[in-house]
Every structure is written in C-alpha cells, then in structure tokens.
Coordinates of C-alpha atoms in Angstrom, one line a residue:
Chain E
X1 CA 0.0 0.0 0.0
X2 CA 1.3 3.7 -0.7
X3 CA 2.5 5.2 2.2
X4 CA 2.6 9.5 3.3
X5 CA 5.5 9.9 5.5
X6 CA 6.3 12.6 7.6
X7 CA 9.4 13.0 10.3
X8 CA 8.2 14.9 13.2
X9 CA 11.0 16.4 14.9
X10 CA 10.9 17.5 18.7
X11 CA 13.5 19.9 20.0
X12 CA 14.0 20.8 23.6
X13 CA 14.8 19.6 27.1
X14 CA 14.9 16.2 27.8
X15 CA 11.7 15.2 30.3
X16 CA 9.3 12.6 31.0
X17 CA 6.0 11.8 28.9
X18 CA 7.4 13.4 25.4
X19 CA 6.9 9.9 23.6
X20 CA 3.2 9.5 25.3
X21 CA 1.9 12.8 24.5
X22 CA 3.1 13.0 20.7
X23 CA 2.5 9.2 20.3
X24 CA -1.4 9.4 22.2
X25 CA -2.0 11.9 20.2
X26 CA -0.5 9.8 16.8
X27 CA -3.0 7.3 18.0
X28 CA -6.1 9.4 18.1
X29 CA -5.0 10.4 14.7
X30 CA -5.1 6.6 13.7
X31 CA -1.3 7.5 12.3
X32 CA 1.3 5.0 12.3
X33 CA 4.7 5.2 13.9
X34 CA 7.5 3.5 12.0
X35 CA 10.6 4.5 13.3
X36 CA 11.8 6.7 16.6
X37 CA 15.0 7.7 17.6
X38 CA 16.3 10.4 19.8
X39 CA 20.1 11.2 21.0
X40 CA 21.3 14.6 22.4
X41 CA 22.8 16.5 20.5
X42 CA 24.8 20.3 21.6
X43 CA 22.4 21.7 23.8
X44 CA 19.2 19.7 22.7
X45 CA 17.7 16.7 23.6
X46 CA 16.2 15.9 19.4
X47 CA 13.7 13.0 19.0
X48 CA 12.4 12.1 15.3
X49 CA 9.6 10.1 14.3
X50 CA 9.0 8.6 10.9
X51 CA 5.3 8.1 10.6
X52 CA 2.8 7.4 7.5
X53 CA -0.5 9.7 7.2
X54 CA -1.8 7.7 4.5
X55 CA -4.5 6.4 7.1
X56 CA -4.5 9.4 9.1
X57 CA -8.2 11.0 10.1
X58 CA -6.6 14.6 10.7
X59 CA -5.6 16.9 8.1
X60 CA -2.3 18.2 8.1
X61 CA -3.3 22.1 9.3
X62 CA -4.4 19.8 11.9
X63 CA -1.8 17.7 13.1
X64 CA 0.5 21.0 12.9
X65 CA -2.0 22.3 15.4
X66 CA -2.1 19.6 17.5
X67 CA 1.4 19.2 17.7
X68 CA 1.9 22.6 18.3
X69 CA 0.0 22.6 21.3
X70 CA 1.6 19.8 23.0
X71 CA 4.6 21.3 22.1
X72 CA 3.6 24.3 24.0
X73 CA 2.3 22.6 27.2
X74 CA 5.9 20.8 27.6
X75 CA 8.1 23.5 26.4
X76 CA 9.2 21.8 23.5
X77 CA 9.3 22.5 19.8
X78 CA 7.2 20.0 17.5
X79 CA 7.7 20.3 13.9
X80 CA 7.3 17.6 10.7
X81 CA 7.6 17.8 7.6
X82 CA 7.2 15.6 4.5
X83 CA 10.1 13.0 4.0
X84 CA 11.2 13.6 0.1
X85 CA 12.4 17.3 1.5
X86 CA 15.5 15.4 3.7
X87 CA 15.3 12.7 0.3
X88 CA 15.9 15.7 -1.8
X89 CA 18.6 17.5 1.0
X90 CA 20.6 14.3 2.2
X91 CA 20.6 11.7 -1.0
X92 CA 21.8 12.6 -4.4
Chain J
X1 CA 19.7 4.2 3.0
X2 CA 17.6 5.3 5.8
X3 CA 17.2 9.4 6.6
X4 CA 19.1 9.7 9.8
X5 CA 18.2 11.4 13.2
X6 CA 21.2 13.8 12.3
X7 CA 20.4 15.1 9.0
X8 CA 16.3 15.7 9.9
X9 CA 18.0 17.7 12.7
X10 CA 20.4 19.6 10.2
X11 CA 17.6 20.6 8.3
X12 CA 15.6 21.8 11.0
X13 CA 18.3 23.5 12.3
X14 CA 18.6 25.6 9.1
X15 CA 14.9 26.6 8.9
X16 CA 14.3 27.2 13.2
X17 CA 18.2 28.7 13.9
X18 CA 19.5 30.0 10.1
X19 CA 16.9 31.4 8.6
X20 CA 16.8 28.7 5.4
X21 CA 13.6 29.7 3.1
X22 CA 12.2 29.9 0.2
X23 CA 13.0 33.6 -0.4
X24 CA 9.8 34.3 -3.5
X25 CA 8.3 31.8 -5.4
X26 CA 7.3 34.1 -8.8
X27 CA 4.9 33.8 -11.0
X28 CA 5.5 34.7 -14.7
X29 CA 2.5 35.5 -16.7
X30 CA 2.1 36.5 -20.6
X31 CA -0.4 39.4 -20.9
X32 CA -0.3 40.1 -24.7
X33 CA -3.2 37.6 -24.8
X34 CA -4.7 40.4 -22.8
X35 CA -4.4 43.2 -25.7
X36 CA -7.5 44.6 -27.1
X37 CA -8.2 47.8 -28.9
X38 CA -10.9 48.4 -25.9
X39 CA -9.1 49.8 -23.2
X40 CA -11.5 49.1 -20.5
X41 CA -11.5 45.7 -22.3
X42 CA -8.1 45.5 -22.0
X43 CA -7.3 46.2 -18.1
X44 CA -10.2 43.9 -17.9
X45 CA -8.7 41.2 -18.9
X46 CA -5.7 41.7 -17.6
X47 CA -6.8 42.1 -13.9
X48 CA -8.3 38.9 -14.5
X49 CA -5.9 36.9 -15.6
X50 CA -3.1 38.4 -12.9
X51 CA -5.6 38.4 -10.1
X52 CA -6.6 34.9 -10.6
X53 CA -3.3 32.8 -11.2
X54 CA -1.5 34.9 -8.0
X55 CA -4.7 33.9 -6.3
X56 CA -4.0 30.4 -7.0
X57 CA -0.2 30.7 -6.1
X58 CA -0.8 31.6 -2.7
X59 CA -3.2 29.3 -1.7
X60 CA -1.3 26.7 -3.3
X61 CA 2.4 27.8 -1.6
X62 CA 0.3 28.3 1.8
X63 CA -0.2 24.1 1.4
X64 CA 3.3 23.3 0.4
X65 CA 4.7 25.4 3.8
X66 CA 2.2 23.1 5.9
X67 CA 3.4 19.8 4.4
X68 CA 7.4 20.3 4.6
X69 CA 7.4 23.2 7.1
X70 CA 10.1 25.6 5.0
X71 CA 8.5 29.3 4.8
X72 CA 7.8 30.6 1.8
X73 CA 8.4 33.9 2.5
X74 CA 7.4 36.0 -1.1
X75 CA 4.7 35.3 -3.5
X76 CA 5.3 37.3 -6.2
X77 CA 4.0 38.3 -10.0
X78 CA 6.3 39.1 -13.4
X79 CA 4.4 40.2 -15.9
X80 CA 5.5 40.7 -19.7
X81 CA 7.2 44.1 -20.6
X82 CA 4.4 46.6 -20.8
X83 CA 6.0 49.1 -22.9
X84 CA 5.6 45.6 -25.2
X85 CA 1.4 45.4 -24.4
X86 CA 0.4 49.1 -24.6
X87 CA 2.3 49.9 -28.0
X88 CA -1.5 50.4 -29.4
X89 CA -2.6 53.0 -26.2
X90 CA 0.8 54.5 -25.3
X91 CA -0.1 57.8 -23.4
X92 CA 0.8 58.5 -20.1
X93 CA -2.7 58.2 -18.7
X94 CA -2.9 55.1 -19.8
X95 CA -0.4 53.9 -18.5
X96 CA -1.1 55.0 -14.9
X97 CA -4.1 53.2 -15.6
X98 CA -2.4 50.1 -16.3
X99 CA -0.2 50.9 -13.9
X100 CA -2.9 51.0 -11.0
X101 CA -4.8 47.8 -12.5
X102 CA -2.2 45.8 -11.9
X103 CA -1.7 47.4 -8.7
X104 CA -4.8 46.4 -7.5
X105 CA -4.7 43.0 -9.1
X106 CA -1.4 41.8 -6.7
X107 CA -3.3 43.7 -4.0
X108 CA -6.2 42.2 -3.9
X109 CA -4.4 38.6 -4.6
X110 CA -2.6 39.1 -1.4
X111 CA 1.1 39.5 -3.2
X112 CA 3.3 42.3 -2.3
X113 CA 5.0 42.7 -5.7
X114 CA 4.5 42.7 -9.7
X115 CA 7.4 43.4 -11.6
X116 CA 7.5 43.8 -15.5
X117 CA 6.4 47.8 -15.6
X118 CA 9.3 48.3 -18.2
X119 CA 11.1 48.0 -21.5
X120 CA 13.8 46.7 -23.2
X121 CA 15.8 49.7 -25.1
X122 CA 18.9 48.0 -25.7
X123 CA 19.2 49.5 -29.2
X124 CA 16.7 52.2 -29.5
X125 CA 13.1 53.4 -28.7
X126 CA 9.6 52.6 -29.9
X127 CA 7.1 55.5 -28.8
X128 CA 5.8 53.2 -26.7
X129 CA 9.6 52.6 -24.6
X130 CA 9.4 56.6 -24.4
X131 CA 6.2 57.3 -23.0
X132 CA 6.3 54.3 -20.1
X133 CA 9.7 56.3 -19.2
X134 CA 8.0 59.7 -19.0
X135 CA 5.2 57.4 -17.1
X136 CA 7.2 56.5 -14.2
X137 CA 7.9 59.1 -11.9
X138 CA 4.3 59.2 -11.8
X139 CA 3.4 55.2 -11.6
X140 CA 6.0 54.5 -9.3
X141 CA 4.9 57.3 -6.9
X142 CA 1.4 56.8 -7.3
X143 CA 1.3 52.9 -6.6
X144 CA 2.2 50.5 -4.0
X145 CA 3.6 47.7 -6.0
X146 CA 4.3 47.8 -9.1
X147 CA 8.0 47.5 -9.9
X148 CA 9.5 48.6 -12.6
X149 CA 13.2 47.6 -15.2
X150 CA 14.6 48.6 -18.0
X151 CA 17.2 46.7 -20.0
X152 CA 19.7 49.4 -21.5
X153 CA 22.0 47.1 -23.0
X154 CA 23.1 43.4 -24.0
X155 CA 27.0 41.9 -24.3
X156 CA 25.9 41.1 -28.1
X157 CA 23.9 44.9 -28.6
X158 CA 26.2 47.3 -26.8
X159 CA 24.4 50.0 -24.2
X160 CA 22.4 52.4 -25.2
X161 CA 23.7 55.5 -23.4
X162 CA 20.6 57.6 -24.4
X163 CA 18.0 55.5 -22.3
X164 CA 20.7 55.4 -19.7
X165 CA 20.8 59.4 -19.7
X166 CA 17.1 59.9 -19.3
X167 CA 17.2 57.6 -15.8
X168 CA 19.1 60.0 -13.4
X169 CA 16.2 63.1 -14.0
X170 CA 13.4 60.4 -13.9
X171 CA 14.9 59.4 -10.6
X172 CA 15.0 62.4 -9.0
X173 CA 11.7 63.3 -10.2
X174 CA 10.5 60.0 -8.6
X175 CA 12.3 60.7 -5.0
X176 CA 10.3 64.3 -5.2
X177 CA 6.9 62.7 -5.1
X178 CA 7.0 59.5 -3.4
X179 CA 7.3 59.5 0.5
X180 CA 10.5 59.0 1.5
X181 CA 11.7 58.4 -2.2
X182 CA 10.3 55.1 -1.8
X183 CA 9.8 55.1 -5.6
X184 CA 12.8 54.7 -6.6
X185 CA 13.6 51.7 -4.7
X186 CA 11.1 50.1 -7.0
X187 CA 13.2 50.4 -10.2
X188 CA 15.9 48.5 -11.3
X189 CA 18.2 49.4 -14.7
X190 CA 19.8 46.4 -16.6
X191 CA 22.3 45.1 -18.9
X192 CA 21.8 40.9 -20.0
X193 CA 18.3 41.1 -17.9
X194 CA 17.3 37.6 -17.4
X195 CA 13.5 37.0 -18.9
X196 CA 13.1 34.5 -15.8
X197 CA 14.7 36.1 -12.6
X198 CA 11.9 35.9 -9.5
X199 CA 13.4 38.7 -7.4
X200 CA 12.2 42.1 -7.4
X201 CA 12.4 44.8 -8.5
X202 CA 13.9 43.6 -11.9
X203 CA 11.4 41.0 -12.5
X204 CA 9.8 40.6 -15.9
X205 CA 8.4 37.3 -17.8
X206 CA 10.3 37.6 -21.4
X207 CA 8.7 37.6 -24.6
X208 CA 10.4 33.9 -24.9
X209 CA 8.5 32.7 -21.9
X210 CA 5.6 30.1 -21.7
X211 CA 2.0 31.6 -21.1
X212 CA 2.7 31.1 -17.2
X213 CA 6.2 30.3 -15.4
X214 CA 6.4 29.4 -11.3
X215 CA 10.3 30.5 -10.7
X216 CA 11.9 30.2 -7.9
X217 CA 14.4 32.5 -5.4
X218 CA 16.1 30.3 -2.4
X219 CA 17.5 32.0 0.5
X220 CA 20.5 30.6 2.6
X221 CA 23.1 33.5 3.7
X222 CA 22.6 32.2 7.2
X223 CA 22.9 28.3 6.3
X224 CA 26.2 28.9 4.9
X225 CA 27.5 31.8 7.6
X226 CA 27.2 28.7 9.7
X227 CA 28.5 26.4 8.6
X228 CA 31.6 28.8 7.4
X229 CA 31.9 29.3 11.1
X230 CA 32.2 25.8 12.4
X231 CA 34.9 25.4 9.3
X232 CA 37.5 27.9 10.7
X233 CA 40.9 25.7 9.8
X234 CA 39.9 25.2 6.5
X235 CA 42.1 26.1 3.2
X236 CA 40.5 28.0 0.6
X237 CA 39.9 24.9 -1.6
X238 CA 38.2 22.8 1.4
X239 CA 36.1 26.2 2.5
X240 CA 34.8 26.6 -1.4
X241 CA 34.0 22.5 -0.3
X242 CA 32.3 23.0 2.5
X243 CA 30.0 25.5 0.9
X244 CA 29.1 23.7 -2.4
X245 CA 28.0 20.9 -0.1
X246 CA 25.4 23.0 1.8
X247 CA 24.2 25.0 -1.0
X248 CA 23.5 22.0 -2.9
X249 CA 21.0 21.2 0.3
X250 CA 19.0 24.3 0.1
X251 CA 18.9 24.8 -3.8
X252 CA 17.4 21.1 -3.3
X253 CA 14.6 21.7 -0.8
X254 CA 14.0 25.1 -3.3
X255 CA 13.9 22.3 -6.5
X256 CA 11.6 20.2 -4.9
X257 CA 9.0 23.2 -3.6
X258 CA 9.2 24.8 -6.8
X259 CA 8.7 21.7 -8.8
X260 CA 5.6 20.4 -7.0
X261 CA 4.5 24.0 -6.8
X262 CA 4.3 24.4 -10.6
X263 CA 2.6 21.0 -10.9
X264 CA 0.0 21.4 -8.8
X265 CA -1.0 24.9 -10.1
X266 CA -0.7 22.5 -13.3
X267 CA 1.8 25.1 -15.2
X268 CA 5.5 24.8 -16.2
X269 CA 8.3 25.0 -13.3
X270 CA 10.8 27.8 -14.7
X271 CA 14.2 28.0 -12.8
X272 CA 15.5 28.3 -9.6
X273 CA 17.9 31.2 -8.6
X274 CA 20.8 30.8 -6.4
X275 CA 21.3 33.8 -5.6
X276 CA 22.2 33.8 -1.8
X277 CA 19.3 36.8 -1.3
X278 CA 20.1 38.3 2.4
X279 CA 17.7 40.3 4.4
X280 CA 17.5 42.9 7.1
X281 CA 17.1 40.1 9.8
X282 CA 19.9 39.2 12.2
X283 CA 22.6 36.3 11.0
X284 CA 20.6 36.5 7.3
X285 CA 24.0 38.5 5.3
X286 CA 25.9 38.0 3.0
X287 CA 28.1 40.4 4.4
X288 CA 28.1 38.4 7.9
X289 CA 29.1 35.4 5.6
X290 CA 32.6 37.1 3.9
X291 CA 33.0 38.1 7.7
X292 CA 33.0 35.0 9.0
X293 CA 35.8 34.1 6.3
X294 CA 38.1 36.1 8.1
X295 CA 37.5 39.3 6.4
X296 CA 37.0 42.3 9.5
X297 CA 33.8 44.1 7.4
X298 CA 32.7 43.5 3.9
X299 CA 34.5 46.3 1.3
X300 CA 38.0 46.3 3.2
X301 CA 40.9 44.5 0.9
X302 CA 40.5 40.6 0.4
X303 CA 36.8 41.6 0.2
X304 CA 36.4 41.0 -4.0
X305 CA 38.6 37.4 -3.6
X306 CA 36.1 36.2 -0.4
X307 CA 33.2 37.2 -2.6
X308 CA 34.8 35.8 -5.8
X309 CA 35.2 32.6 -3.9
X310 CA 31.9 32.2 -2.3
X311 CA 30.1 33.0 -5.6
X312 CA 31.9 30.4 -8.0
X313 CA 31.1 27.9 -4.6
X314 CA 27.5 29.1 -4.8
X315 CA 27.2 28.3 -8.0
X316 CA 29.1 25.1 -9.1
X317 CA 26.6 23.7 -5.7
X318 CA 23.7 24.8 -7.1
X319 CA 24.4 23.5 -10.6
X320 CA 24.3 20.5 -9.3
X321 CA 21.3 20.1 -7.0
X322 CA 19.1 21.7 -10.0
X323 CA 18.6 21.0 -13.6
X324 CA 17.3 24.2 -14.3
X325 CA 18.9 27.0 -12.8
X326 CA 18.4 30.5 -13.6
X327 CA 17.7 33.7 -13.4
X328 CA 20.0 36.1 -11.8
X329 CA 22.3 33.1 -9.6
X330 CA 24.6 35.7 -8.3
X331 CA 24.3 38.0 -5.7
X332 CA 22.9 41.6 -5.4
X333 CA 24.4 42.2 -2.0
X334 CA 21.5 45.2 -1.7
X335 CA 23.2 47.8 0.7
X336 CA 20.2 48.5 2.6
X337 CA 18.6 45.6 2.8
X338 CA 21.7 43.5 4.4
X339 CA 23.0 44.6 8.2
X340 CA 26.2 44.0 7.7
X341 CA 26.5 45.8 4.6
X342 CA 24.8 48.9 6.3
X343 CA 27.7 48.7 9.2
X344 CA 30.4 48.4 6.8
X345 CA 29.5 51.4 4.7
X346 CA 28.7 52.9 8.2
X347 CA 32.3 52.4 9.3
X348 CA 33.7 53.6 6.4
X349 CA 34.6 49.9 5.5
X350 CA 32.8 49.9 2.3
X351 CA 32.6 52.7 -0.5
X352 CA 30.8 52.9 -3.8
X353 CA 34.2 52.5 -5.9
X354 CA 34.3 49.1 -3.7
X355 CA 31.1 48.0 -4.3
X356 CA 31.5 48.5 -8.1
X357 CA 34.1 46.1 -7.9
X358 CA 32.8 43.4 -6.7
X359 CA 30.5 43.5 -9.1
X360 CA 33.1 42.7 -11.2
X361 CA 33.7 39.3 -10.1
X362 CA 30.3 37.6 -8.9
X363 CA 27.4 39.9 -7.9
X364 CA 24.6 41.8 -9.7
X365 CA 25.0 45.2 -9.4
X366 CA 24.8 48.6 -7.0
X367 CA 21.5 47.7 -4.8
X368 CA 19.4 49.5 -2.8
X369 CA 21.7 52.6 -1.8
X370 CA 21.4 56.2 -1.9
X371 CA 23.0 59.3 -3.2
X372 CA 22.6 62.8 -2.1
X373 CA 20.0 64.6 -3.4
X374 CA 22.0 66.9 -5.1
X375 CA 24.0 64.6 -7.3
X376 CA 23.9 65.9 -10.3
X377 CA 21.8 64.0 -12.9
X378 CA 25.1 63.2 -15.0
X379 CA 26.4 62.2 -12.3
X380 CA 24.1 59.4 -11.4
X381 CA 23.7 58.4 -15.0
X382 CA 27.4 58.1 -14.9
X383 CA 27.4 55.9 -12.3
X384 CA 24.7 53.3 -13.9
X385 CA 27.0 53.2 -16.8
X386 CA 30.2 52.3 -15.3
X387 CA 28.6 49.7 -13.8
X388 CA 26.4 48.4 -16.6
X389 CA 29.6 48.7 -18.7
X390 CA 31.1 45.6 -16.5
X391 CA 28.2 44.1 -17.4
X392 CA 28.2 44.2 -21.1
X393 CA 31.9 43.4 -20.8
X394 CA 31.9 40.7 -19.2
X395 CA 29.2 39.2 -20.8
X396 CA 27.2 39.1 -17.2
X397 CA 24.3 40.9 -16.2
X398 CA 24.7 44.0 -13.7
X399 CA 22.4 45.7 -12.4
X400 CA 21.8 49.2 -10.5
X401 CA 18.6 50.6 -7.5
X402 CA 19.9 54.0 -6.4
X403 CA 17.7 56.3 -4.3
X404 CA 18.7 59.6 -4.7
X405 CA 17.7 61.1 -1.7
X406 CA 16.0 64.5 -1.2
X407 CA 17.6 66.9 1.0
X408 CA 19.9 64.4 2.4
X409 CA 24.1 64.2 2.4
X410 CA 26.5 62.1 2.9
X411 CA 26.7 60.2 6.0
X412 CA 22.7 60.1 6.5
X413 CA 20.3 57.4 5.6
X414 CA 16.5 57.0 5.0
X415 CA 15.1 54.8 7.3
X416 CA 12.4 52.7 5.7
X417 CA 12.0 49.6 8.3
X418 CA 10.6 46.1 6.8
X419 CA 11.9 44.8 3.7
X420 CA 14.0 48.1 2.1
X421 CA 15.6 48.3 5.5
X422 CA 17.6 51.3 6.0
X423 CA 20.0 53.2 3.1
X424 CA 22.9 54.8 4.1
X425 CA 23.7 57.9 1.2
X426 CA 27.1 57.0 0.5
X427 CA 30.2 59.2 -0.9
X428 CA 29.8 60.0 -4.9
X429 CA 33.3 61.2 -6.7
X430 CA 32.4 65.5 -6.6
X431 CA 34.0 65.6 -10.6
X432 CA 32.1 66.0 -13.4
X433 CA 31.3 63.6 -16.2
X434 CA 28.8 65.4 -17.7
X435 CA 30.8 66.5 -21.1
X436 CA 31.3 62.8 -21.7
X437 CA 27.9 61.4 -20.7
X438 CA 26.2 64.4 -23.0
X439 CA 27.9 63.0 -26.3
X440 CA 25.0 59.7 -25.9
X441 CA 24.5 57.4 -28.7
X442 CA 25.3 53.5 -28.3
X443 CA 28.4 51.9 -26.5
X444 CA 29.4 49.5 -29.7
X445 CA 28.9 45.6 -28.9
X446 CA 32.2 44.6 -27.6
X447 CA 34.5 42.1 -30.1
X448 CA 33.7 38.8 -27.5
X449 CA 30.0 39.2 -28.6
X450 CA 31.2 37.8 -32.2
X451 CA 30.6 34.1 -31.6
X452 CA 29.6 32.8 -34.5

C-alpha cells in the first residue's frame, strides 16, 4: 500500500512523557509510527519520528496544530515535515 | 539508506536557527493575450488573468509550507514588458491606468509585488519605450507595488547610453513625489536582464516565456554563515568544499518546492535562482558570511577574492542540486537591505568604488543605496554606466537601484523599516562627467559578442 510519510522532529529539554503525549496523540490520529529515535545532540535533547499519514483522520493544518499545542504545554518545539524534503537534501 | 536522526536535525536547524527559506516563489505571466483595442477591455482582462493565477499561487504555496514546514516567505508576480502590451494606447494616462490595475490585481491577490512595468531599449526606442519612461515618476509614486526595469544594454547589442541618460532626472523626479523616495527603490536598470529572474524589483516574464512560469528565489546566507563558522581551519579549496555541499541542500529543498509548486498549479516550473538573497534580519547577510571568512567588514581589501570565492562555490553547488537554474544566480548584496552591509559602509569599510568592484567578479550590481539629493543627474547616470559597462563586458548581467535622496548628504540614511531596511547615502566622486555622458549614442557591442 502507498504510504505518506512525515518526520516529526521534537526539540527541547529532555523530560518525561514526550513519547506518550506525541504518540497518544498519533494514535487518536489513527497515524502509524515507524521508526523513533532520539540522541542529544549540543544543547538539545532531538527525538524524530518517521510516521505514515496515508491512514491518518486529521488533516495536516491539523496535526501541525495539535502538535503545536503539546509542544507548548511541555516547552518543547514540535515540527514535521514531508520525508522527500531530507530525500531531496541528504541523498543525491 | 535510511534518513538519519542527524540530518532531519540539520535541516531543521537551518529553517528554526539560520533562517533557510524559500526567499519568492514568482509567477511569470504573458499578458499580450490580454491586448485589445478596448481599453477598459483590455485592463479587464488583464486584472483577471493576474488576479486569478496569484490567487491560485498563494493558496497553493500556503499548502506546500504546511506539508514540509520551509516558509515561503514572497509570492510574487512578473508580468511581460508593458512598454511591449500598450504599444497600441501608449499615453501616459494610460499607462497610470495600467499601472494601477495591476496594482490592484497583486493587491487584492494578497502578493506584495508585480514586476515587469518596463522596457527593453537596448538599441533604440519605440514610442511606446518613451512614453512608459516619462510614465514612471508618476506610476512609481502613485502605486504600491508595481516595480518597474529597464534593460539598457546586451554583451551582443552594446548599451544604449541615451536611455541610460534619461534615468538620473526620472529618478530624481521619482524621490520628489514619493514618500521617503520610496519610488525609486522600486526600479531596477539592466544590462543581459534575465526574462526568468523571481526577485524584485527587476522581475519581468520575457517575450520567450511560456503563457505562465512558477520561478523560484532560495535564500541561505545564514545556512552557509554557519556552517563557514564551524569550518575555521579550512584552506580555501576545502572552504569553497564545505560550501558547495550545503548549497546543494538548500537549492534542493527550493527544487523540490518549486517543482511540485508548478505541478499542482498544473503550469511549467521555470528555474531556480541561487542567488544567496540576504535580508535585514539578524545572521541573514551575506556580508556576515565574507566576515565569518576572516575578512574584518565587507569592502575592506581581500573583500572581491572572499566574494569571488563564495560565488563560484555558490554556483558550481547549485548546478548541481538543479537542472534548471536561472535567473539572476549571483548576488545583489543590496546595501540596505543587508546589516552587515549597512555597518560596513557605516564604518567607512565599504565605499561605492568598492562596491562597483565586486561586481566585477560575482554579484549583480549597486543595490538599494542612496545618493545625495544633489548629485547631479550626469552624475548618477554616470554611475549606472560604469557599472552596466562591467556588465556588457563581461558578458554578465549587472544591475543598479539607487535612491537619490532628497535633502539628504553624505553620511545620512533613509530609514524605511521592513523589507527596504535602512539606506545609508554614500560618498559620490564630486568631478564632473557630464561632457562625456552628454555625447549619448550607443556603447558598440564589444569584439567577445562575435561568436559565431
């Protein structure tokens, strides 16, 4: 089946319930994780997701929304975007 | 190979910490399907068809920022030449109508620009090319967005040196009735225009164009200030390395936005520029980029070799992340709109006679800066040519946006917050070239334009 995939990116301090929140929220979503991994890196604790949409019952002004917001409740900052852009950056 | 955790990070980095954007995505559109022998008819048609397609470009860029979260900062409109569309109603009422329709028509689509208000004179006049240059003290005072070029001269023409002596007067007549001179900042003279560049004010879509174009201008000054800094051991050779690498990256994510852009607005994806295009906002300079070479401010000596170097790096990475680059790919280094460039001149780091040169080796042209408002007209029109005259030589297109500004001298600025940023009036050479300028005529092609 086709898949939509998105990285979502969270930036901030490391703290507890980061995976819950973004993935409950996934779930509600009915979107599919594939992939996490997080490592600190400088400064910032950086956790990426690699998740498909293609089943996904929010739009994606949505999901920015909703990720903003738990973003904002933990301090963090939540961001994805669509795969092919780090395709097109990272892989000739 | 999988994407890893550190390059989603590099990216992000780049658009949350260094500014990385899409700088304008630009729509060309043809008008001369627009003529008619009815004016009202005419601007009719033309508001429609502007109106409608810039519509469409916004709504459809405002979907491509949500799925891969890189602003797109500009949506902007080229339109074909006018003097080109109006040859059958050339007066200069009608072409402050014209003017004002298309005004209203980015207005009320939401852009902030159309560019193509001009005329290409390389080797003469029509009546129409003479009456849209009487027009614009008038358009460019009386409207908000409308930008406006003229192309005075190709490598394989020459330069016409009469258009180029009727620009310093229409300037100045221009500063005189727009606020703040404002006017002028939205006029650009050329030699080698591109017919495809997406950054105002010297945007136009060429009579070779398609119907409609989506071109588009990628931004990355602060990208590569970055990652100059972390690179502070490196030899010229690895530093020109080190920046092909990242440009590459960012002319890719403007590639990919462009390309899917243009297909689902369902019309042809034109070029993308390279130009490194700078802005007033902290850490986005190209001047803070030849400073973190090792250079104390832009202008002092070693500045032409740093810019030399970073351009030809610019370039060859960008050549290779895109199959169809174009437009201007070089830099205009605009005085105003760039804070470092604004402290260098400022500090006395960076003259005009400077500037001029490194035009020589890489950049566009003398942007956004201003003149005293008693410069002699000559004077001004002398200092278009010289720099033009790089241009035709060097078979490159060069460029020139001066402001001069009323009342003011040397030293001051006009402070025009946003965008246009703030223009320092720099120092113009007090001797005359008025006997020369006055003799006109055309500046012969020079002997590299005979190819064939």
């Amino acid at each position: 089946m086709k898949k939509e995939r998105l990285f979502i990116t969270v930036i901030g301090e490391d703290k507890k319930g980061i995976v819950a929140n973004v993935s409950g929220f996934l779930y509600k979503c009915n979107i599919n994780i594939e992939d996490i991994n997080q490592r600190i890196m400088g400064p910032y604790f950086v956790m990426t997701m690699l998740v498909d949409i293609n089943d996904s019952k929010c739009a994606l002004a949505e999901l920015r929304c909703g990720l903003e917001k738990i973003g904002k409740e933990m301090n963090m900052k939540i961001q994805f975007q669509h795969e092919n852009i780090f395709k097109m950056m990272h892989r000739v | 190979m999988a994407i890893t955790i550190d390059e989603i990070f590099e990216t992000t980095n780049m658009i949350l910490n260094q500014n990385l954007d899409i700088r304008t995505t630009t729509i060309g559109i043809n008008l001369k399907d627009c003529i008619d022998s009815d004016f009202a008819k005419f601007k009719e048609k033309v508001y429609d068809k502007v109106y409608s397609n810039a519509a469409k470009l916004i709504e459809e860029a405002k979907k491509l920022e949500l799925k891969y979260g890189v602003p797109i900062v500009n949506k902007r409109i080229s339109v074909t030449p006018v003097s080109l569309i109006m040859e059958t109603h050339c007066t200069k009422e009608k072409y402050l109508e014209m003017a004002r329709t298309l005004d209203k028509a980015a207005k009320d689509a939401g852009t902030d620009f159309i560019g193509g208000f001009g005329a290409l004179v390389q080797k003469g006049f029509t009546k129409s090319d003479k009456v849209l240059i009487e027009s614009l003290p008038e358009v460019l005072s009386k409207t908000d967005r409308v930008c406006s070029f003229l192309n005075v001269g190709t490598t394989v023409a020459g330069m016409n040196l009469d258009a180029v002596n009727l620009i310093g007067n229409m300037l100045k007549q221009t500063a005189e009735m727009s606020k703040n001179a404002v006017g002028c900042a939205k006029f650009v003279v050329f030699v080698n225009a591109p017919e495809d560049n997406p950054f105002m004010a010297g945007a136009y879509h060429g009579a070779g164009e398609p119907d409609l174009t989506l071109n588009v201008g990628i931004s990355g000054p602060g990208v590569v200030r970055s990652v100059v800094e972390k690179n502070k051991d490196c030899d010229l050779s690895q530093l020109s390395e080190v920046i092909k690498r990242t440009v590459f990256k960012i002319t890719r994510s403007g590639e990919l936005i462009g390309r899917e852009l243009a297909k689902n607005m369902g019309i042809p994806f034109g070029i993308v520029d390279i130009s490194l295009a700078s802005t007033t906002a902290k850490g986005d300079s190209v001047a803070n980029v030849i400073e973190a070479f090792g250079i104390e401010h832009i202008g002092t000596h070693g500045s032409t070799l740093a810019i030399a170097l970073l351009m030809d790096a610019v370039k060859k990475g960008g050549a290779m992340a895109s199959a169809n680059v174009g437009g201007l790919s070089g830099t205009f280094i605009p005085v105003s709109e760039d804070a470092g460039m604004i402290e260098a001149v400022r500090k006395g780091a960076l003259g005009l006679d400077k500037l001029e040169s490194l035009t020589a080796v890489c950049s566009v042209g003398l942007d956004m800066f201003a003149v005293p408002g008693d410069t002699p007209s000559e004077t001004i029109n002398a200092i278009i040519a010289d720099e033009l005259a790089i241009g035709i030589i060097n078979n490159k297109t060069t460029a020139v946006r001066v402001i001069p500004a009323p009342g003011k001298k040397e030293n001051e600025s006009i402070e025009y917050g946003g965008l246009l940023g703030v223009v320092p009036v720099m120092k113009v050479n007090k001797y005359s070239s008025k006997d020369f300028m006055k003799r006109g005529g055309r500046l012969p092609a020079p002997v590299t334009s005979l190819r064939n």
